Coordinates of N, CA, C and O in Angstrom, one line a residue:
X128 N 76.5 91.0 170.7 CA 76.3 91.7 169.5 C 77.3 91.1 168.5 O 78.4 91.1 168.7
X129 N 76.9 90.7 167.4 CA 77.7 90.0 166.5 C 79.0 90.8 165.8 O 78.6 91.9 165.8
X130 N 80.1 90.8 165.2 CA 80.9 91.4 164.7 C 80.7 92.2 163.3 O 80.5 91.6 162.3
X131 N 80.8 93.0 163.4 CA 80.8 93.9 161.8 C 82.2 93.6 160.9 O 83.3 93.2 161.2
X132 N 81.7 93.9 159.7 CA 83.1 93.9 159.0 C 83.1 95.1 159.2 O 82.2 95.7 159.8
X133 N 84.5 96.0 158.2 CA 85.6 97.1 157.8 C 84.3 97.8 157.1 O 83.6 97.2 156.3
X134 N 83.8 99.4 157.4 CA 83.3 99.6 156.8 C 83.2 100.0 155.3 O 84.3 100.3 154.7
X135 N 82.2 100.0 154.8 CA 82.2 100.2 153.3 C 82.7 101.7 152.6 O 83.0 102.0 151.5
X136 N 82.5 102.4 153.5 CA 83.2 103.5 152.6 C 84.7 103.3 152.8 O 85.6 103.8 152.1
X137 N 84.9 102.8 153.4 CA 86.8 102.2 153.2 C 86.4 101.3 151.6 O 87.3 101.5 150.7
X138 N 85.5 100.5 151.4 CA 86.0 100.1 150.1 C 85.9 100.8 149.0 O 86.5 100.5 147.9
X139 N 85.0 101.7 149.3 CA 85.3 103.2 147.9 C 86.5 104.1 148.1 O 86.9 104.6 149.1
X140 N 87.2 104.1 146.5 CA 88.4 105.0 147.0 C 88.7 106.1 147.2 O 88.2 106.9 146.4
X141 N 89.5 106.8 148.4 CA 89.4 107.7 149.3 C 89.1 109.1 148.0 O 88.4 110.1 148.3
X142 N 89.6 108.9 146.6 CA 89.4 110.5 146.1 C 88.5 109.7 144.8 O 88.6 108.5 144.7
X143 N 87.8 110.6 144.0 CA 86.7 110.4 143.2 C 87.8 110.0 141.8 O 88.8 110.7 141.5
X144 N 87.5 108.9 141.1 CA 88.1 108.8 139.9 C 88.5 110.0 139.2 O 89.6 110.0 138.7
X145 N 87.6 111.1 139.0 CA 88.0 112.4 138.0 C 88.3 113.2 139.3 O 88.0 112.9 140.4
X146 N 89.1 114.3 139.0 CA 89.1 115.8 139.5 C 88.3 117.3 139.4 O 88.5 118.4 139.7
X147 N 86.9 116.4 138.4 CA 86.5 117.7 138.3 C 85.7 118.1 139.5 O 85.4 117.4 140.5
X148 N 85.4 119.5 139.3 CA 84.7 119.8 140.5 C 82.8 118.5 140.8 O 82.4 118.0 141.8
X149 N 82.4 118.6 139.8 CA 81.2 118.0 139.8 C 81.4 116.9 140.7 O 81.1 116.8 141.9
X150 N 82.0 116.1 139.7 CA 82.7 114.5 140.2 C 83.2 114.7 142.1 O 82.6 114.2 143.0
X151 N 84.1 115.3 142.2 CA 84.4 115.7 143.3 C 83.5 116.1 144.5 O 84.1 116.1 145.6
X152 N 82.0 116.6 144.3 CA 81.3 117.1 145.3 C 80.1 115.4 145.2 O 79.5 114.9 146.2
X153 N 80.1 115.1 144.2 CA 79.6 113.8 144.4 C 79.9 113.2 145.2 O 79.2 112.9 146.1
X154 N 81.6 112.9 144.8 CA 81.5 111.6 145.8 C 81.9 112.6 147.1 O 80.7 112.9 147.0
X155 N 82.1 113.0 147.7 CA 81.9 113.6 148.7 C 80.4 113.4 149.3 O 80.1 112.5 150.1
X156 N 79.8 114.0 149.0 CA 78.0 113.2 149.0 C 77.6 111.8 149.3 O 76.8 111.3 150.1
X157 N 78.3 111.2 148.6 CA 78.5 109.8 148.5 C 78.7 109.4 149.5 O 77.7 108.7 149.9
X158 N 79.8 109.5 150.1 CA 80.5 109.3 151.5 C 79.9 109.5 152.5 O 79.8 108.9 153.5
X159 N 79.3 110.9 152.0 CA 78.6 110.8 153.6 C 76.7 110.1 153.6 O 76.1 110.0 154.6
X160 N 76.2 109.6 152.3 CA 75.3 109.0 152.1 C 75.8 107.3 152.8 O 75.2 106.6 153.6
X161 N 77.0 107.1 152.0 CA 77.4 105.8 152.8 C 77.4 105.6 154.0 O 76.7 104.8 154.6
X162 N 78.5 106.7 154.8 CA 78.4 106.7 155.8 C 77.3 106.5 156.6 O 77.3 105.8 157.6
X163 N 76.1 107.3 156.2 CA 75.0 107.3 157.0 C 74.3 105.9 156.9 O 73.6 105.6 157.9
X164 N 74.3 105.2 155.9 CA 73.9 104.4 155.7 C 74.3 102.8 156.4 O 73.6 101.8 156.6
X165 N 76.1 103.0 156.5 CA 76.3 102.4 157.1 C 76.1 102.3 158.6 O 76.3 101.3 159.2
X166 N 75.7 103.3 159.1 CA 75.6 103.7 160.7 C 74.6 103.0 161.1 O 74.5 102.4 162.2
X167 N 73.7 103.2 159.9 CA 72.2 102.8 160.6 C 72.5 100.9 160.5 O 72.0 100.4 161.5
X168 N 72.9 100.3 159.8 CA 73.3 98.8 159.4 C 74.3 98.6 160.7 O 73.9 97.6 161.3
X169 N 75.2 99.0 161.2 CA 75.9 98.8 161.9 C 75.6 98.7 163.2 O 76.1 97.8 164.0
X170 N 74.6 99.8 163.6 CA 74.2 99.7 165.1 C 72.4 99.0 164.7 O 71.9 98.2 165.5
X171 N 72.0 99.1 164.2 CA 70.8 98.4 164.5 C 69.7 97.6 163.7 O 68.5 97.5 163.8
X172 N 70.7 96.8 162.8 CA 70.7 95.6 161.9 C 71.3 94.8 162.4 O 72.5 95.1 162.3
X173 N 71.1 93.5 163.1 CA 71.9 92.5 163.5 C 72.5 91.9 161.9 O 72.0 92.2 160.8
X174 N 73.5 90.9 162.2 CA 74.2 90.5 161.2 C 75.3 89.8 161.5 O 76.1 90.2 162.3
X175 N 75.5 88.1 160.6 CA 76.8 87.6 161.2 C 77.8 88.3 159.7 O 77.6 89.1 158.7
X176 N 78.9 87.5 160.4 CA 80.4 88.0 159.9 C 80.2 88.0 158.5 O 80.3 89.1 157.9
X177 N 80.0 86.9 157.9 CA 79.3 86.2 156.5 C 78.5 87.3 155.5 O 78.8 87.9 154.5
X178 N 77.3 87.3 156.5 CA 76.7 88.3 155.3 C 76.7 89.7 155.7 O 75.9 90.4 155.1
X179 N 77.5 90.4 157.0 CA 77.5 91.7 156.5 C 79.2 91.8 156.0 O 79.4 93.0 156.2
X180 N 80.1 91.4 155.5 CA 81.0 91.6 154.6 C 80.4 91.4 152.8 O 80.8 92.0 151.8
X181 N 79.9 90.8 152.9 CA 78.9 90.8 151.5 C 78.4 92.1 151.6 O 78.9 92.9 150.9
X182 N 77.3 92.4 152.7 CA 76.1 93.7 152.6 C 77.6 94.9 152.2 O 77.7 95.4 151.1
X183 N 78.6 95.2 153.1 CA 79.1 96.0 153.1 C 79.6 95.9 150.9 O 79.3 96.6 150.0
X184 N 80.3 94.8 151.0 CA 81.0 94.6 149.5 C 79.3 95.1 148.4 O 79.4 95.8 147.4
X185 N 78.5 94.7 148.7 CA 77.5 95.1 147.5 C 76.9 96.6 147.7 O 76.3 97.2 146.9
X186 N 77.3 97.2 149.1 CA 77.0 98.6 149.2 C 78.0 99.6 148.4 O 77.8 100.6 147.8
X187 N 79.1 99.0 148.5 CA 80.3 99.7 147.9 C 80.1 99.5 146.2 O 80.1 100.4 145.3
X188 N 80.1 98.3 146.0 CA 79.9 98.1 144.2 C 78.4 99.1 143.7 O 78.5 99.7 142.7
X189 N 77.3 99.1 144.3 CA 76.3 100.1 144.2 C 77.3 101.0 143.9 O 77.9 101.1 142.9
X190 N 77.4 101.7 145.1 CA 77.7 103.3 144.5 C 78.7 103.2 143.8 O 79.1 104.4 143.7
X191 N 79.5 102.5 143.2 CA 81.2 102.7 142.4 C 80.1 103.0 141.0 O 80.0 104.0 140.3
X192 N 79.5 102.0 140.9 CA 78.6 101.7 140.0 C 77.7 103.0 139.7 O 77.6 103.5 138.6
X193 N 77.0 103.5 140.9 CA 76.5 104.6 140.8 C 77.6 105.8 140.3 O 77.4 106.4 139.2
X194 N 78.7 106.1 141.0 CA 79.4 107.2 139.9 C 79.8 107.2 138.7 O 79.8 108.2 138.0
X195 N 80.1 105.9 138.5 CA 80.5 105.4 137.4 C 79.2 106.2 136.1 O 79.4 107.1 135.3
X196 N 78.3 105.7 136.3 CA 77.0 106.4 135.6 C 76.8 107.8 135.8 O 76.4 108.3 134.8
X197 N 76.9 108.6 137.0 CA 76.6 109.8 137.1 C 75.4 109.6 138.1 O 74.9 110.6 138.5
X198 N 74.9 108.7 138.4 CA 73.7 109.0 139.1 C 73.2 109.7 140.2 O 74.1 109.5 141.1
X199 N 72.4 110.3 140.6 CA 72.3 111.3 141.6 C 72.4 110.5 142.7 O 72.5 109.3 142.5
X200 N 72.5 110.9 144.1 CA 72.4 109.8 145.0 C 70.6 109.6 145.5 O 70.3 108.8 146.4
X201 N 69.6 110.4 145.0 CA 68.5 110.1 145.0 C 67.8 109.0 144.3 O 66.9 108.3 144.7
X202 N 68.5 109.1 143.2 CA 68.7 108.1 142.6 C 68.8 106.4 142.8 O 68.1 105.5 142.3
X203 N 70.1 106.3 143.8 CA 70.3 105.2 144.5 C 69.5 105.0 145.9 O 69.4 103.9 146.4
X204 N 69.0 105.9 146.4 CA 68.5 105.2 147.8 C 66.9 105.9 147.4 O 66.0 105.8 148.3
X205 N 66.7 106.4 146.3 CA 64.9 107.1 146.5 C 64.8 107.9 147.7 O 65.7 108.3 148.5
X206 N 63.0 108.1 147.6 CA 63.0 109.1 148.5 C 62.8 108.6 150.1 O 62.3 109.2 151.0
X207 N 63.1 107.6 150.0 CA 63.1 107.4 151.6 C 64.3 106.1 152.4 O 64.1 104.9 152.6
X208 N 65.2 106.7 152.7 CA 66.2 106.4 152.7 C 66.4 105.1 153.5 O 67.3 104.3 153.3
X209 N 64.8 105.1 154.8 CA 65.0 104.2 155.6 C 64.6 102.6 154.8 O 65.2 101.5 155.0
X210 N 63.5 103.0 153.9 CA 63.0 102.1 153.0 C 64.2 101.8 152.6 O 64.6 100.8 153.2
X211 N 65.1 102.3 151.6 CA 65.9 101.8 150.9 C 66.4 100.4 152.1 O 66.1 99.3 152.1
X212 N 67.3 101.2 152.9 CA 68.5 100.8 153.8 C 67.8 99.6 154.2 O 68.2 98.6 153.8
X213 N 66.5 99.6 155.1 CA 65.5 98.2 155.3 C 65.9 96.8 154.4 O 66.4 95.7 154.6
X214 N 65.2 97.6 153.2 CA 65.1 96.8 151.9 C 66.3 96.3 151.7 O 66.4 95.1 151.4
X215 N 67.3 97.0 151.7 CA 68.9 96.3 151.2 C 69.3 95.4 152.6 O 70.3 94.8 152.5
X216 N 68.8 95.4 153.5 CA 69.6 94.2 154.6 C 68.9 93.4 154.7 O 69.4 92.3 154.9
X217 N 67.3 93.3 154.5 CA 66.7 91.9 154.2 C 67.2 91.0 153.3 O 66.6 89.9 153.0
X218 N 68.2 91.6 152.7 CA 69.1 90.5 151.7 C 70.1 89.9 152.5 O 71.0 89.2 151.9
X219 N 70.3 90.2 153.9 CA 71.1 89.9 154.5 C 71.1 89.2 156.0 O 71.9 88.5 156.7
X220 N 69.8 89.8 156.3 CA 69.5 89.8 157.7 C 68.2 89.6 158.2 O 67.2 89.9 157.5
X221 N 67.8 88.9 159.4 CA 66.5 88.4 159.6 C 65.9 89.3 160.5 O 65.3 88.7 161.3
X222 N 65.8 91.1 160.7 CA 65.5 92.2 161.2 C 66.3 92.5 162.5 O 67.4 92.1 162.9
X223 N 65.3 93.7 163.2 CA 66.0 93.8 164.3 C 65.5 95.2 164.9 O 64.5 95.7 164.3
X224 N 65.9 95.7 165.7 CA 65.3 96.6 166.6 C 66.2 98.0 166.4 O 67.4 98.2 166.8
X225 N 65.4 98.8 165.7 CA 65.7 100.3 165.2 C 65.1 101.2 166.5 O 63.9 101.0 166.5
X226 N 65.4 102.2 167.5 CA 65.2 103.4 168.1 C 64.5 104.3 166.9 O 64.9 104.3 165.7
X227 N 63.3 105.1 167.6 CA 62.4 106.2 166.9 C 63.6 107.0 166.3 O 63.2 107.4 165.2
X228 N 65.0 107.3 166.5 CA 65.1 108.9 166.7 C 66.0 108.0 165.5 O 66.5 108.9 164.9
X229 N 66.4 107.1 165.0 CA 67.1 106.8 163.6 C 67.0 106.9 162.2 O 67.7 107.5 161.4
X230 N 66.1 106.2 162.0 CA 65.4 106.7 160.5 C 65.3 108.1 160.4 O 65.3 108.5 159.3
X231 N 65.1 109.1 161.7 CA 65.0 110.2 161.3 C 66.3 110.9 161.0 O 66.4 111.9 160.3
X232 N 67.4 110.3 161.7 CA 68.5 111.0 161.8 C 69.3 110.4 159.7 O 70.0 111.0 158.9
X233 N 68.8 109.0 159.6 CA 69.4 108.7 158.2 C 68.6 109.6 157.6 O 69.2 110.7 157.4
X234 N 67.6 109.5 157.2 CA 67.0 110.7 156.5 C 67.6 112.3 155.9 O 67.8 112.7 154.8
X235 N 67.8 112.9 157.3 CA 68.3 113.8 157.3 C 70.2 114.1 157.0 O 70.8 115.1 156.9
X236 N 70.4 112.8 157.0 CA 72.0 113.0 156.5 C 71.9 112.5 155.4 O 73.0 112.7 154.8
X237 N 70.7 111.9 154.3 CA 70.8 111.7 153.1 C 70.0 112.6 152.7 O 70.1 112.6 151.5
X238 N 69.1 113.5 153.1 CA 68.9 115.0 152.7 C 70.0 115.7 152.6 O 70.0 116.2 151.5
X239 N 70.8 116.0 153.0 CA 71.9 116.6 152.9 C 73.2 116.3 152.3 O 74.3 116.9 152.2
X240 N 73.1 115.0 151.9 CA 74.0 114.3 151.1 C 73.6 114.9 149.7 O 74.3 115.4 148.8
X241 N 72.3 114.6 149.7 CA 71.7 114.7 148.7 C 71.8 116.0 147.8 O 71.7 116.1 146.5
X242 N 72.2 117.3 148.7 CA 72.1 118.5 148.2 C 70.9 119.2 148.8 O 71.0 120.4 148.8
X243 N 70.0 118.7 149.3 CA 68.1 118.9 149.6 C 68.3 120.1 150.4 O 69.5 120.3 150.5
X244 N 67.7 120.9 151.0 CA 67.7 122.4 151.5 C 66.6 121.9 152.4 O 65.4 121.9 152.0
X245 N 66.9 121.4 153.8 CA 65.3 121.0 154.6 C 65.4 121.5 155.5 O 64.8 121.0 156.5
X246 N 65.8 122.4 155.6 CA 65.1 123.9 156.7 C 65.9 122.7 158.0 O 65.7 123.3 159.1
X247 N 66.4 121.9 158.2 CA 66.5 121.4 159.7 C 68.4 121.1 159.6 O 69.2 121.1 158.6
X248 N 68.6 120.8 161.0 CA 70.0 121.3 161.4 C 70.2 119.1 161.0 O 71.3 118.6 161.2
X249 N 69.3 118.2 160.7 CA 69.8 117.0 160.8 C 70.2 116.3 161.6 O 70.6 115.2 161.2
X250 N 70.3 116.8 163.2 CA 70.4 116.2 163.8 C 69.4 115.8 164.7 O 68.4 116.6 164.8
X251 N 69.3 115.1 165.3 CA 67.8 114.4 166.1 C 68.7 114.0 167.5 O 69.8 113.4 167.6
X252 N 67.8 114.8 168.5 CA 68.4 114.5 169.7 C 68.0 114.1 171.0 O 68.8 114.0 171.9

């Protein structure tokens, strides 16, 4: 299994540039949209050393970028999270083998990053 780099929500900084409450429940959101996002890249995106310290560095500049603007986090990943996440490692990676029960489980932690109210507990088991 090839090495990962440091993940990317370590390169966003640990508290939201402002204090307001808004600002504050974002990136919180954020965090856990990264996180999810990184989870899925990490276990079942192959990747050498090279280009997932890039994927991780341009996932982090997205969203700095994204708060910076205010943008929702629907915004940055649209409505289908797996699409997104796919789409952003083919800039990095030559595929790889995803389990049924993941895209469902990213989904549902960027529904709830998101703010989304989806009747389900998000976890897939």
């Amino acid at each position: 299994m090839p090495l990962r780099a440091p993940s990317c929500a370590g390169c966003l900084p640990p508290k939201p540039p402002s204090r307001s409450p808004a600002a504050l429940g974002w990136w919180t959101s954020a965090r856990t949209a990264v996180d999810a996002i990184e989870r899925y890249l990490m276990h079942f995106v192959p990747a050498d050393g090279d280009s997932v310290a890039s994927e991780f560095e341009d996932l982090a500049d997205l969203f700095e970028q994204a708060a910076a603007d205010g943008k929702p986090i629907r915004e940055i990943v649209g409505d289908d999270p797996v699409e997104f996440v796919e789409a952003f490692a083919q800039n990095y990676t030559k595929g790889g083998y995803v389990p049924d029960r993941e895209p469902k489980r990213l989904i549902n932690t960027v529904e709830r990053a998101a703010g989304e109210d989806t009747g389900r507990d998000g976890m897939v088991r």
